[in-house]
Amino acid sequence: MALLAVLVLAACSTSHRAVTERPGKAAAATPETPETPENAKPGTADWQVRRKGAEHEIEGYADRVSVLPGQSFRLFVSTTTSGFTAEAFRMGWYGGANARRVWRSGQVPGVRQAAARIGRKTRTVSAPWRPSLTVATADWPAGSYLIRLTAASGAQRFVPVTVRSTDTAGRVVVLNATTTWQAYNKWGGYDLYGGPSGFSDRSYAVSFDRPYDKNGAGKFLTYELPAIALAEKAGVPLAYATDNDLHADPGLLGRARGLLTLGHDEYWSTAMRQRVTQARDQGVNIAFLGANAVNRHIRYEATPLGDDRLVVCYKDSATDPVSRTNPAESTQDWRLPPKPRPESDLIGIQYMCFPAEGAFTVHRPDFWLFRGTGVRAGTRFPGMVGPEADAIAPGGPTPPTLEIVGRSPISCGTGTAVAHASYYTTRSGAGVFATGTMRWVCAMRGKACGHGVDEAGRAFVTRVTDTLVRAMAAGPLGRSHPSRPNTKQLTAAP
């Protein structure tokens, strides 16, 4: 029997050189914002999953991808133990602790819920469970949250939830890549990449009505948290949203200063792309702090728990029935028929290589974001390019103002290639920066990122991103930092 409890909380040379992280004079004076007092509060050291336990020992999901502050969401939890508790952590800077606990439940009786259900037509996995408890978010500040479930045995899992901002005006919007989290979620044995037999029996649609696999928040922790912590540390006005919110809310970016898409934001709907393009054309800055962004075209559909909780992506126009009735909404790569719209038109560069591996190599050391880092032409930061990389799109479309600022020789599978980092500005004044590597956010962790990333790489990425976020928050980048086109001088990567 489900337990319903509404719980409220009151209240570098051609190798690398040393890089300093002290912001320049122009960035030193930052006015206090709502995020500043929140991040001045003590963090919580004990927020990570310490022991996952057996596969189904404890797991859960929420019936909302995001909520507004004060709104409630339900947790659906299954455990093989006698009970569990839940804790909510707001993820951010907090003096380096990266989290603050804002709520904790009492002991909730444990129930082993029904097995995964797999749809016949699209091989969509769902968890047809009963709700375990309802959580109210009174006094929870907007931000990215992880709910940690702890079974009576000590096993733990995360459930991610975003408390989205009520207003994005004058703020840099941090976007959680929820559609990509779900695309790679193999809970129940299927995701958009494969099933028990591999690619041939993959899901054609994936549902938010199920837990995430592994620890419940792997992609958020790897590709998003370090950048969110850095942006909060900078103290600029931030807002928080998800891919689902960008799709559903036509006005989300209307008065924003900028948009941060993080390390891996691959799956975009038509509405998502149209709204970001429109925002850019109205002067909103964009930063792609990853690679392989906007690569897969998706549709949203409803599930029994609500609208936009099903991500549809056949990855093949011949398989997607919509390709014959509405070709513009067929779900394959954006650049492919029946209606090709390469993502380079928005990003500047686009996905080029997997598996990629190499050093991020500076091409334009006098690029404004690189000032103060001590780099020069050819400075290399080992391990920073991978596991996916972007480059100039052969044949375009390429923004005419595109400036290539990084040009990195890499290994690409069994061959070689060149990855690019880019920047362009528009008539509206918007600036669009793309790192061209999926490892940019991970590199903020330095050696903990692995792959040969070192302290110099961490300091470089940290300094550049801090400068970027502060400048985005100040207004359209093109007004003070117009791009300097140079693509005619370069040969596109193979």
GROMACS .gro file of C-alpha atoms in nm:
model
  494
    1MET     CA    1   0.000   0.000   0.000
    2ALA     CA    2   0.145   0.334  -0.105
    3LEU     CA    3   0.232   0.581   0.166
    4LEU     CA    4   0.139   0.943   0.095
    5ALA     CA    5   0.322   1.202   0.297
    6VAL     CA    6   0.345   1.568   0.208
    7LEU     CA    7   0.671   1.690   0.347
    8VAL     CA    8   0.758   2.058   0.356
    9LEU     CA    9   1.082   2.230   0.442
   10ALA     CA   10   1.046   2.571   0.605
   11ALA     CA   11   1.275   2.808   0.602
   12CYS     CA   12   5.204   2.655  -2.162
   13SER     CA   13   5.489   2.655  -2.466
   14THR     CA   14   5.372   2.395  -2.710
   15SER     CA   15   5.310   2.182  -2.409
   16HIS     CA   16   5.109   2.357  -2.137
   17ARG     CA   17   5.192   2.655  -1.922
   18ALA     CA   18   5.070   2.761  -1.583
   19VAL     CA   19   4.728   2.928  -1.593
   20THR     CA   20   4.604   3.158  -1.321
   21GLU     CA   21   4.239   3.157  -1.218
   22ARG     CA   22   4.204   3.504  -1.072
   23PRO     CA   23   3.940   3.694  -1.270
   24GLY     CA   24   4.046   4.016  -1.439
   25LYS     CA   25   3.960   4.357  -1.302
   26ALA     CA   26   3.655   4.388  -1.525
   27ALA     CA   27   3.507   4.069  -1.378
   28ALA     CA   28   3.601   4.130  -1.015
   29ALA     CA   29   3.304   4.341  -0.908
   30THR     CA   30   2.995   4.122  -0.921
   31PRO     CA   31   2.668   4.244  -0.764
   32GLU     CA   32   2.498   4.021  -0.514
   33THR     CA   33   2.231   3.798  -0.667
   34PRO     CA   34   1.980   3.549  -0.524
   35GLU     CA   35   2.236   3.276  -0.593
   36THR     CA   36   2.502   3.447  -0.380
   37PRO     CA   37   2.336   3.405  -0.037
   38GLU     CA   38   2.223   3.052  -0.127
   39ASN     CA   39   2.579   2.948  -0.206
   40ALA     CA   40   2.708   3.120   0.105
   41LYS     CA   41   2.518   2.862   0.311
   42PRO     CA   42   2.716   2.565   0.442
   43GLY     CA   43   2.737   2.275   0.203
   44THR     CA   44   2.676   1.909   0.285
   45ALA     CA   45   2.977   1.681   0.249
   46ASP     CA   46   2.777   1.358   0.263
   47TRP     CA   47   2.566   1.369  -0.053
   48GLN     CA   48   2.712   1.104  -0.284
   49VAL     CA   49   2.595   0.748  -0.338
   50ARG     CA   50   2.824   0.548  -0.114
   51ARG     CA   51   2.697   0.199  -0.209
   52LYS     CA   52   2.465   0.112  -0.497
   53GLY     CA   53   2.386  -0.234  -0.369
   54ALA     CA   54   2.224  -0.501  -0.586
   55GLU     CA   55   2.048  -0.412  -0.909
   56HIS     CA   56   1.697  -0.365  -0.767
   57GLU     CA   57   1.780  -0.313  -0.401
   58ILE     CA   58   1.663   0.049  -0.419
   59GLU     CA   59   1.556   0.253  -0.723
   60GLY     CA   60   1.304   0.520  -0.806
   61TYR     CA   61   1.185   0.801  -1.031
   62ALA     CA   62   0.982   1.120  -1.010
   63ASP     CA   63   0.659   1.201  -1.192
   64ARG     CA   64   0.793   1.545  -1.288
   65VAL     CA   65   1.116   1.626  -1.471
   66SER     CA   66   1.094   1.976  -1.323
   67VAL     CA   67   0.869   2.175  -1.094
   68LEU     CA   68   0.835   2.540  -1.002
   69PRO     CA   69   0.941   2.636  -0.647
   70GLY     CA   70   0.666   2.529  -0.408
   71GLN     CA   71   0.512   2.272  -0.640
   72SER     CA   72   0.500   1.907  -0.539
   73PHE     CA   73   0.620   1.595  -0.715
   74ARG     CA   74   0.569   1.228  -0.642
   75LEU     CA   75   0.842   0.971  -0.593
   76PHE     CA   76   0.790   0.616  -0.717
   77VAL     CA   77   1.027   0.389  -0.525
   78SER     CA   78   1.090   0.016  -0.531
   79THR     CA   79   1.310  -0.166  -0.282
   80THR     CA   80   1.375  -0.523  -0.176
   81THR     CA   81   1.430  -0.403   0.181
   82SER     CA   82   1.192  -0.315   0.463
   83GLY     CA   83   1.203   0.057   0.404
   84PHE     CA   84   1.389   0.364   0.285
   85THR     CA   85   1.449   0.733   0.342
   86ALA     CA   86   1.481   1.013   0.088
   87GLU     CA   87   1.697   1.327   0.102
   88ALA     CA   88   1.700   1.623  -0.138
   89PHE     CA   89   2.029   1.793  -0.223
   90ARG     CA   90   2.052   2.115  -0.418
   91MET     CA   91   2.362   2.082  -0.635
   92GLY     CA   92   2.593   2.380  -0.686
   93TRP     CA   93   2.907   2.543  -0.552
   94TYR     CA   94   2.875   2.569  -0.170
   95GLY     CA   95   3.242   2.639  -0.113
   96GLY     CA   96   3.343   2.330  -0.308
   97ALA     CA   97   3.109   2.088  -0.127
   98ASN     CA   98   2.888   2.083  -0.441
   99ALA     CA   99   2.563   2.021  -0.252
  100ARG     CA  100   2.336   2.135   0.028
  101ARG     CA  101   2.069   1.915   0.182
  102VAL     CA  102   1.736   2.095   0.191
  103TRP     CA  103   1.499   1.815   0.296
  104ARG     CA  104   1.488   1.468   0.446
  105SER     CA  105   1.197   1.229   0.482
  106GLY     CA  106   1.112   1.002   0.766
  107GLN     CA  107   1.129   0.626   0.728
  108VAL     CA  108   0.901   0.502   0.448
  109PRO     CA  109   0.785   0.136   0.433
  110GLY     CA  110   0.956  -0.054   0.152
  111VAL     CA  111   0.769  -0.221  -0.134
  112ARG     CA  112   0.906  -0.431  -0.420
  113GLN     CA  113   0.715  -0.285  -0.712
  114ALA     CA  114   0.618  -0.442  -1.045
  115ALA     CA  115   0.872  -0.550  -1.303
  116ALA     CA  116   0.955  -0.332  -1.602
  117ARG     CA  117   0.693  -0.320  -1.877
  118ILE     CA  118   0.815  -0.321  -2.239
  119GLY     CA  119   0.594  -0.188  -2.520
  120ARG     CA  120   0.567  -0.409  -2.825
  121LYS     CA  121   0.576  -0.149  -3.104
  122THR     CA  122   0.849   0.084  -2.983
  123ARG     CA  123   1.013  -0.133  -2.714
  124THR     CA  124   0.956   0.147  -2.465
  125VAL     CA  125   1.040   0.053  -2.107
  126SER     CA  126   0.822   0.188  -1.825
  127ALA     CA  127   0.784   0.115  -1.455
  128PRO     CA  128   0.408   0.088  -1.378
  129TRP     CA  129   0.449   0.161  -1.011
  130ARG     CA  130   0.243   0.314  -0.734
  131PRO     CA  131   0.361   0.642  -0.578
  132SER     CA  132   0.554   0.605  -0.255
  133LEU     CA  133   0.548   0.962  -0.123
  134THR     CA  134   0.476   1.318  -0.230
  135VAL     CA  135   0.740   1.586  -0.181
  136ALA     CA  136   0.658   1.956  -0.155
  137THR     CA  137   0.932   2.199  -0.252
  138ALA     CA  138   0.834   2.493  -0.033
  139ASP     CA  139   1.139   2.717   0.021
  140TRP     CA  140   1.353   2.514  -0.218
  141PRO     CA  141   1.556   2.760  -0.429
  142ALA     CA  142   1.557   2.706  -0.804
  143GLY     CA  143   1.835   2.473  -0.910
  144SER     CA  144   1.938   2.121  -1.005
  145TYR     CA  145   1.853   1.865  -0.737
  146LEU     CA  146   1.940   1.506  -0.663
  147ILE     CA  147   1.708   1.303  -0.442
  148ARG     CA  148   1.910   1.033  -0.267
  149LEU     CA  149   1.718   0.719  -0.178
  150THR     CA  150   1.869   0.508   0.101
  151ALA     CA  151   1.735   0.159   0.162
  152ALA     CA  152   1.727   0.001   0.507
  153SER     CA  153   2.025  -0.205   0.391
  154GLY     CA  154   2.229   0.108   0.314
  155ALA     CA  155   2.202   0.076  -0.064
  156GLN     CA  156   2.149   0.409  -0.240
  157ARG     CA  157   2.037   0.560  -0.573
  158PHE     CA  158   1.975   0.910  -0.707
  159VAL     CA  159   1.660   1.057  -0.861
  160PRO     CA  160   1.723   1.388  -1.043
  161VAL     CA  161   1.467   1.670  -1.031
  162THR     CA  162   1.504   2.032  -1.141
  163VAL     CA  163   1.333   2.318  -0.960
  164ARG     CA  164   1.303   2.552  -1.255
  165SER     CA  165   1.320   2.927  -1.231
  166THR     CA  166   1.001   3.131  -1.242
  167ASP     CA  167   1.173   3.406  -1.440
  168THR     CA  168   1.479   3.400  -1.666
  169ALA     CA  169   1.492   3.773  -1.741
  170GLY     CA  170   1.846   3.910  -1.720
  171ARG     CA  171   1.985   3.567  -1.633
  172VAL     CA  172   2.205   3.300  -1.785
  173VAL     CA  173   1.993   2.986  -1.819
  174VAL     CA  174   2.156   2.657  -1.715
  175LEU     CA  175   1.998   2.376  -1.917
  176ASN     CA  176   1.987   2.019  -1.788
  177ALA     CA  177   2.014   1.778  -2.084
  178THR     CA  178   1.727   1.557  -1.972
  179THR     CA  179   1.648   1.411  -2.316
  180THR     CA  180   2.006   1.288  -2.353
  181TRP     CA  181   2.002   1.142  -2.001
  182GLN     CA  182   1.697   0.941  -2.103
  183ALA     CA  183   1.830   0.839  -2.446
  184TYR     CA  184   2.122   0.657  -2.282
  185ASN     CA  185   1.918   0.519  -1.992
  186LYS     CA  186   1.922   0.139  -2.016
  187TRP     CA  187   1.707   0.066  -1.713
  188GLY     CA  188   1.489  -0.231  -1.804
  189GLY     CA  189   1.730  -0.348  -2.076
  190TYR     CA  190   1.654  -0.100  -2.357
  191ASP     CA  191   1.759   0.250  -2.460
  192LEU     CA  192   1.778   0.437  -2.791
  193TYR     CA  193   2.104   0.259  -2.870
  194GLY     CA  194   2.024  -0.104  -2.811
  195GLY     CA  195   1.832  -0.385  -2.657
  196PRO     CA  196   1.927  -0.741  -2.564
  197SER     CA  197   2.042  -0.809  -2.922
  198GLY     CA  198   2.202  -0.471  -2.985
  199PHE     CA  199   2.105  -0.189  -3.219
  200SER     CA  200   1.851  -0.398  -3.410
  201ASP     CA  201   1.609  -0.420  -3.118
  202ARG     CA  202   1.669  -0.077  -2.966
  203SER     CA  203   1.387   0.132  -2.829
  204TYR     CA  204   1.226   0.377  -3.069
  205ALA     CA  205   1.096   0.581  -2.776
  206VAL     CA  206   1.214   0.611  -2.416
  207SER     CA  207   1.004   0.708  -2.117
  208PHE     CA  208   1.069   0.923  -1.810
  209ASP     CA  209   0.831   0.686  -1.625
  210ARG     CA  210   1.119   0.471  -1.501
  211PRO     CA  211   1.436   0.502  -1.292
  212TYR     CA  212   1.772   0.592  -1.442
  213ASP     CA  213   2.028   0.314  -1.460
  214LYS     CA  214   2.349   0.278  -1.259
  215ASN     CA  215   2.361   0.534  -0.976
  216GLY     CA  216   2.069   0.731  -1.120
  217ALA     CA  217   2.257   1.048  -1.216
  218GLY     CA  218   2.572   0.951  -1.406
  219LYS     CA  219   2.545   1.198  -1.694
  220PHE     CA  220   2.450   1.486  -1.467
  221LEU     CA  221   2.751   1.427  -1.242
  222THR     CA  222   2.997   1.387  -1.530
  223TYR     CA  223   2.878   1.641  -1.784
  224GLU     CA  224   2.689   1.905  -1.586
  225LEU     CA  225   2.764   1.946  -1.215
  226PRO     CA  226   3.120   2.087  -1.251
  227ALA     CA  227   2.995   2.360  -1.486
  228ILE     CA  228   2.696   2.443  -1.266
  229ALA     CA  229   2.922   2.474  -0.963
  230LEU     CA  230   3.159   2.701  -1.155
  231ALA     CA  231   2.874   2.925  -1.277
  232GLU     CA  232   2.734   2.955  -0.925
  233LYS     CA  233   3.077   3.033  -0.786
  234ALA     CA  234   3.101   3.322  -1.036
  235GLY     CA  235   2.798   3.475  -0.868
  236VAL     CA  236   2.621   3.586  -1.187
  237PRO     CA  237   2.240   3.579  -1.212
  238LEU     CA  238   2.141   3.226  -1.315
  239ALA     CA  239   1.819   3.050  -1.404
  240TYR     CA  240   1.754   2.676  -1.423
  241ALA     CA  241   1.559   2.471  -1.675
  242THR     CA  242   1.557   2.138  -1.858
  243ASP     CA  243   1.529   2.028  -2.219
  244ASN     CA  244   1.165   1.947  -2.144
  245ASP     CA  245   1.103   2.304  -2.027
  246LEU     CA  246   1.272   2.452  -2.333
  247HIS     CA  247   1.041   2.244  -2.550
  248ALA     CA  248   0.725   2.329  -2.357
  249ASP     CA  249   0.773   2.700  -2.280
  250PRO     CA  250   0.785   2.936  -2.581
  251GLY     CA  251   0.893   3.228  -2.362
  252LEU     CA  252   1.167   3.055  -2.165
  253LEU     CA  253   1.456   3.244  -2.329
  254GLY     CA  254   1.272   3.558  -2.434
  255ARG     CA  255   1.441   3.796  -2.189
  256ALA     CA  256   1.739   3.584  -2.084
  257ARG     CA  257   2.100   3.700  -2.118
  258GLY     CA  258   2.239   3.365  -2.219
  259LEU     CA  259   2.197   2.990  -2.242
  260LEU     CA  260   2.447   2.731  -2.117
  261THR     CA  261   2.410   2.388  -2.273
  262LEU     CA  262   2.650   2.155  -2.097
  263GLY     CA  263   2.871   1.858  -2.177
  264HIS     CA  264   2.632   1.630  -2.366
  265ASP     CA  265   2.305   1.773  -2.500
  266GLU     CA  266   2.244   1.561  -2.809
  267TYR     CA  267   1.868   1.514  -2.844
  268TRP     CA  268   1.663   1.819  -2.952
  269SER     CA  269   1.306   1.865  -3.068
  270THR     CA  270   1.197   2.109  -3.338
  271ALA     CA  271   1.059   2.347  -3.075
  272MET     CA  272   1.384   2.340  -2.877
  273ARG     CA  273   1.591   2.429  -3.180
  274GLN     CA  274   1.352   2.696  -3.304
  275ARG     CA  275   1.339   2.868  -2.965
  276VAL     CA  276   1.716   2.874  -2.920
  277THR     CA  277   1.766   3.003  -3.276
  278GLN     CA  278   1.507   3.274  -3.219
  279ALA     CA  279   1.670   3.371  -2.889
  280ARG     CA  280   2.009   3.399  -3.061
  281ASP     CA  281   1.857   3.623  -3.325
  282GLN     CA  282   1.724   3.845  -3.048
  283GLY     CA  283   2.064   3.886  -2.881
  284VAL     CA  284   2.074   3.595  -2.636
  285ASN     CA  285   2.424   3.448  -2.599
  286ILE     CA  286   2.474   3.071  -2.626
  287ALA     CA  287   2.756   2.849  -2.504
  288PHE     CA  288   2.787   2.484  -2.604
  289LEU     CA  289   3.021   2.342  -2.339
  290GLY     CA  290   3.039   2.002  -2.503
  291ALA     CA  291   3.023   1.827  -2.838
  292ASN     CA  292   2.763   1.628  -3.033
  293ALA     CA  293   2.493   1.881  -2.939
  294VAL     CA  294   2.168   1.908  -3.139
  295ASN     CA  295   2.265   1.596  -3.334
  296ARG     CA  296   1.951   1.384  -3.298
  297HIS     CA  297   1.605   1.507  -3.392
  298ILE     CA  298   1.333   1.396  -3.150
  299ARG     CA  299   0.962   1.428  -3.086
  300TYR     CA  300   0.794   1.444  -2.749
  301GLU     CA  301   0.479   1.249  -2.665
  302ALA     CA  302   0.276   1.193  -2.351
  303THR     CA  303   0.281   0.901  -2.107
  304PRO     CA  304   0.020   0.806  -1.845
  305LEU     CA  305   0.198   1.043  -1.605
  306GLY     CA  306   0.183   1.352  -1.823
  307ASP     CA  307   0.281   1.543  -2.135
  308ASP     CA  308   0.630   1.538  -2.286
  309ARG     CA  309   0.745   1.235  -2.087
  310LEU     CA  310   0.819   1.022  -2.393
  311VAL     CA  311   1.124   1.093  -2.613
  312VAL     CA  312   1.070   0.951  -2.964
  313CYS     CA  313   1.375   0.892  -3.184
  314TYR     CA  314   1.376   0.616  -3.449
  315LYS     CA  315   1.721   0.726  -3.574
  316ASP     CA  316   1.612   0.616  -3.920
  317SER     CA  317   1.364   0.791  -4.149
  318ALA     CA  318   1.280   0.463  -4.322
  319THR     CA  319   1.159   0.323  -3.989
  320ASP     CA  320   0.983   0.632  -3.853
  321PRO     CA  321   0.621   0.629  -3.981
  322VAL     CA  322   0.603   1.008  -3.950
  323SER     CA  323   0.862   1.052  -4.227
  324ARG     CA  324   0.590   0.981  -4.484
  325THR     CA  325   0.322   1.207  -4.338
  326ASN     CA  326   0.530   1.490  -4.185
  327PRO     CA  327   0.892   1.472  -4.308
  328ALA     CA  328   0.997   1.775  -4.102
  329GLU     CA  329   0.926   1.578  -3.784
  330SER     CA  330   1.096   1.253  -3.883
  331THR     CA  331   1.345   1.147  -3.618
  332GLN     CA  332   1.693   1.086  -3.751
  333ASP     CA  333   2.006   1.301  -3.735
  334TRP     CA  334   1.920   1.665  -3.800
  335ARG     CA  335   2.159   1.677  -4.098
  336LEU     CA  336   2.001   1.380  -4.280
  337PRO     CA  337   1.702   1.349  -4.520
  338PRO     CA  338   1.410   1.371  -4.559
  339LYS     CA  339   1.458   1.736  -4.453
  340PRO     CA  340   1.826   1.802  -4.376
  341ARG     CA  341   1.897   2.086  -4.133
  342PRO     CA  342   2.260   2.052  -4.020
  343GLU     CA  343   2.316   2.170  -3.664
  344SER     CA  344   2.620   2.377  -3.765
  345ASP     CA  345   2.374   2.649  -3.866
  346LEU     CA  346   2.316   2.706  -3.493
  347ILE     CA  347   2.632   2.581  -3.322
  348GLY     CA  348   2.885   2.697  -3.581
  349ILE     CA  349   3.056   2.356  -3.592
  350GLN     CA  350   2.900   2.012  -3.559
  351TYR     CA  351   2.958   1.653  -3.451
  352MET     CA  352   3.240   1.484  -3.640
  353CYS     CA  353   3.405   1.198  -3.450
  354PHE     CA  354   3.360   0.911  -3.206
  355PRO     CA  355   3.575   0.778  -3.053
  356ALA     CA  356   3.792   1.087  -3.040
  357GLU     CA  357   4.105   1.134  -2.834
  358GLY     CA  358   4.360   1.412  -2.825
  359ALA     CA  359   4.490   1.736  -2.679
  360PHE     CA  360   4.297   2.061  -2.702
  361THR     CA  361   4.524   2.281  -2.914
  362VAL     CA  362   4.503   2.660  -2.915
  363HIS     CA  363   4.474   2.814  -3.261
  364ARG     CA  364   4.408   3.180  -3.177
  365PRO     CA  365   4.588   3.269  -2.854
  366ASP     CA  366   4.463   3.630  -2.871
  367PHE     CA  367   4.099   3.516  -2.867
  368TRP     CA  368   3.928   3.722  -2.600
  369LEU     CA  369   3.827   3.421  -2.388
  370PHE     CA  370   4.189   3.302  -2.378
  371ARG     CA  371   4.330   3.628  -2.246
  372GLY     CA  372   4.508   3.594  -1.916
  373THR     CA  373   4.560   3.220  -1.955
  374GLY     CA  374   4.919   3.245  -2.079
  375VAL     CA  375   4.856   3.035  -2.391
  376ARG     CA  376   5.016   3.085  -2.729
  377ALA     CA  377   4.959   2.934  -3.073
  378GLY     CA  378   5.004   2.559  -3.046
  379THR     CA  379   4.963   2.531  -2.668
  380ARG     CA  380   4.829   2.184  -2.599
  381PHE     CA  381   4.620   2.053  -2.310
  382PRO     CA  382   4.640   1.671  -2.307
  383GLY     CA  383   4.331   1.454  -2.293
  384MET     CA  384   4.082   1.736  -2.327
  385VAL     CA  385   3.935   1.632  -2.663
  386GLY     CA  386   3.710   1.327  -2.648
  387PRO     CA  387   3.523   1.099  -2.645
  388GLU     CA  388   3.325   1.288  -2.910
  389ALA     CA  389   3.440   1.594  -3.102
  390ASP     CA  390   3.308   1.861  -3.338
  391ALA     CA  391   3.457   2.033  -3.641
  392ILE     CA  392   3.371   2.269  -3.927
  393ALA     CA  393   3.090   2.111  -4.127
  394PRO     CA  394   3.207   2.010  -4.477
  395GLY     CA  395   2.975   2.190  -4.714
  396GLY     CA  396   2.814   2.394  -4.435
  397PRO     CA  397   2.597   2.562  -4.348
  398THR     CA  398   2.854   2.770  -4.163
  399PRO     CA  399   2.784   3.110  -4.005
  400PRO     CA  400   2.973   3.367  -4.215
  401THR     CA  401   3.125   3.524  -3.902
  402LEU     CA  402   3.264   3.195  -3.769
  403GLU     CA  403   3.602   3.216  -3.597
  404ILE     CA  404   3.801   2.899  -3.526
  405VAL     CA  405   3.986   2.942  -3.196
  406GLY     CA  406   4.096   2.584  -3.130
  407ARG     CA  407   4.234   2.344  -3.389
  408SER     CA  408   4.320   2.007  -3.238
  409PRO     CA  409   4.475   1.713  -3.425
  410ILE     CA  410   4.318   1.400  -3.278
  411SER     CA  411   4.287   1.028  -3.328
  412CYS     CA  412   3.942   0.934  -3.458
  413GLY     CA  413   3.881   0.563  -3.433
  414THR     CA  414   4.156   0.405  -3.640
  415GLY     CA  415   4.233   0.726  -3.827
  416THR     CA  416   4.314   1.090  -3.762
  417ALA     CA  417   4.114   1.412  -3.782
  418VAL     CA  418   4.110   1.773  -3.667
  419ALA     CA  419   3.862   1.898  -3.406
  420HIS     CA  420   3.767   2.264  -3.379
  421ALA     CA  421   3.648   2.508  -3.114
  422SER     CA  422   3.457   2.806  -3.250
  423TYR     CA  423   3.294   3.141  -3.184
  424TYR     CA  424   3.067   3.361  -3.392
  425THR     CA  425   2.856   3.671  -3.343
  426THR     CA  426   2.535   3.784  -3.508
  427ARG     CA  427   2.370   4.108  -3.614
  428SER     CA  428   2.163   4.092  -3.295
  429GLY     CA  429   2.486   4.107  -3.094
  430ALA     CA  430   2.460   3.751  -2.967
  431GLY     CA  431   2.777   3.549  -2.929
  432VAL     CA  432   2.787   3.170  -2.973
  433PHE     CA  433   3.082   2.974  -2.832
  434ALA     CA  434   3.135   2.601  -2.887
  435THR     CA  435   3.415   2.403  -2.724
  436GLY     CA  436   3.406   2.120  -2.979
  437THR     CA  437   3.481   1.855  -2.717
  438MET     CA  438   3.259   1.655  -2.486
  439ARG     CA  439   3.531   1.653  -2.221
  440TRP     CA  440   3.532   2.029  -2.150
  441VAL     CA  441   3.314   2.007  -1.838
  442CYS     CA  442   3.484   1.690  -1.715
  443ALA     CA  443   3.820   1.869  -1.746
  444MET     CA  444   3.705   2.111  -1.476
  445ARG     CA  445   3.783   1.823  -1.237
  446GLY     CA  446   4.146   1.808  -1.348
  447LYS     CA  447   4.319   1.475  -1.295
  448ALA     CA  448   3.998   1.328  -1.154
  449CYS     CA  449   3.857   1.347  -1.508
  450GLY     CA  450   4.116   1.091  -1.625
  451HIS     CA  451   4.226   1.059  -1.991
  452GLY     CA  452   4.547   1.249  -1.921
  453VAL     CA  453   4.377   1.575  -1.823
  454ASP     CA  454   4.610   1.760  -1.587
  455GLU     CA  455   4.613   2.060  -1.358
  456ALA     CA  456   4.706   2.300  -1.638
  457GLY     CA  457   4.408   2.181  -1.841
  458ARG     CA  458   4.178   2.220  -1.544
  459ALA     CA  459   4.301   2.574  -1.478
  460PHE     CA  460   4.264   2.670  -1.847
  461VAL     CA  461   3.908   2.539  -1.877
  462THR     CA  462   3.809   2.693  -1.546
  463ARG     CA  463   3.946   3.035  -1.632
  464VAL     CA  464   3.795   3.039  -1.982
  465THR     CA  465   3.453   2.927  -1.861
  466ASP     CA  466   3.449   3.175  -1.575
  467THR     CA  467   3.531   3.459  -1.817
  468LEU     CA  468   3.263   3.333  -2.055
  469VAL     CA  469   2.984   3.308  -1.797
  470ARG     CA  470   3.056   3.653  -1.656
  471ALA     CA  471   3.062   3.809  -2.004
  472MET     CA  472   2.741   3.633  -2.109
  473ALA     CA  473   2.565   3.771  -1.805
  474ALA     CA  474   2.671   4.126  -1.893
  475GLY     CA  475   2.485   4.132  -2.227
  476PRO     CA  476   2.524   4.046  -2.596
  477LEU     CA  477   2.883   3.934  -2.647
  478GLY     CA  478   2.909   4.065  -3.000
  479ARG     CA  479   2.890   4.425  -2.887
  480SER     CA  480   3.220   4.408  -2.702
  481HIS     CA  481   3.373   4.095  -2.854
  482PRO     CA  482   3.285   4.067  -3.224
  483SER     CA  483   3.415   3.752  -3.388
  484ARG     CA  484   3.696   3.762  -3.642
  485PRO     CA  485   3.612   3.521  -3.925
  486ASN     CA  486   3.896   3.296  -4.034
  487THR     CA  487   3.742   2.981  -4.180
  488LYS     CA  488   3.861   3.058  -4.532
  489GLN     CA  489   4.214   3.011  -4.402
  490LEU     CA  490   4.142   2.661  -4.274
  491THR     CA  491   4.076   2.327  -4.433
  492ALA     CA  492   3.769   2.150  -4.298
  493ALA     CA  493   3.831   1.830  -4.104
  494PRO     CA  494   3.764   1.503  -4.290
   0.00000   0.00000   0.00000
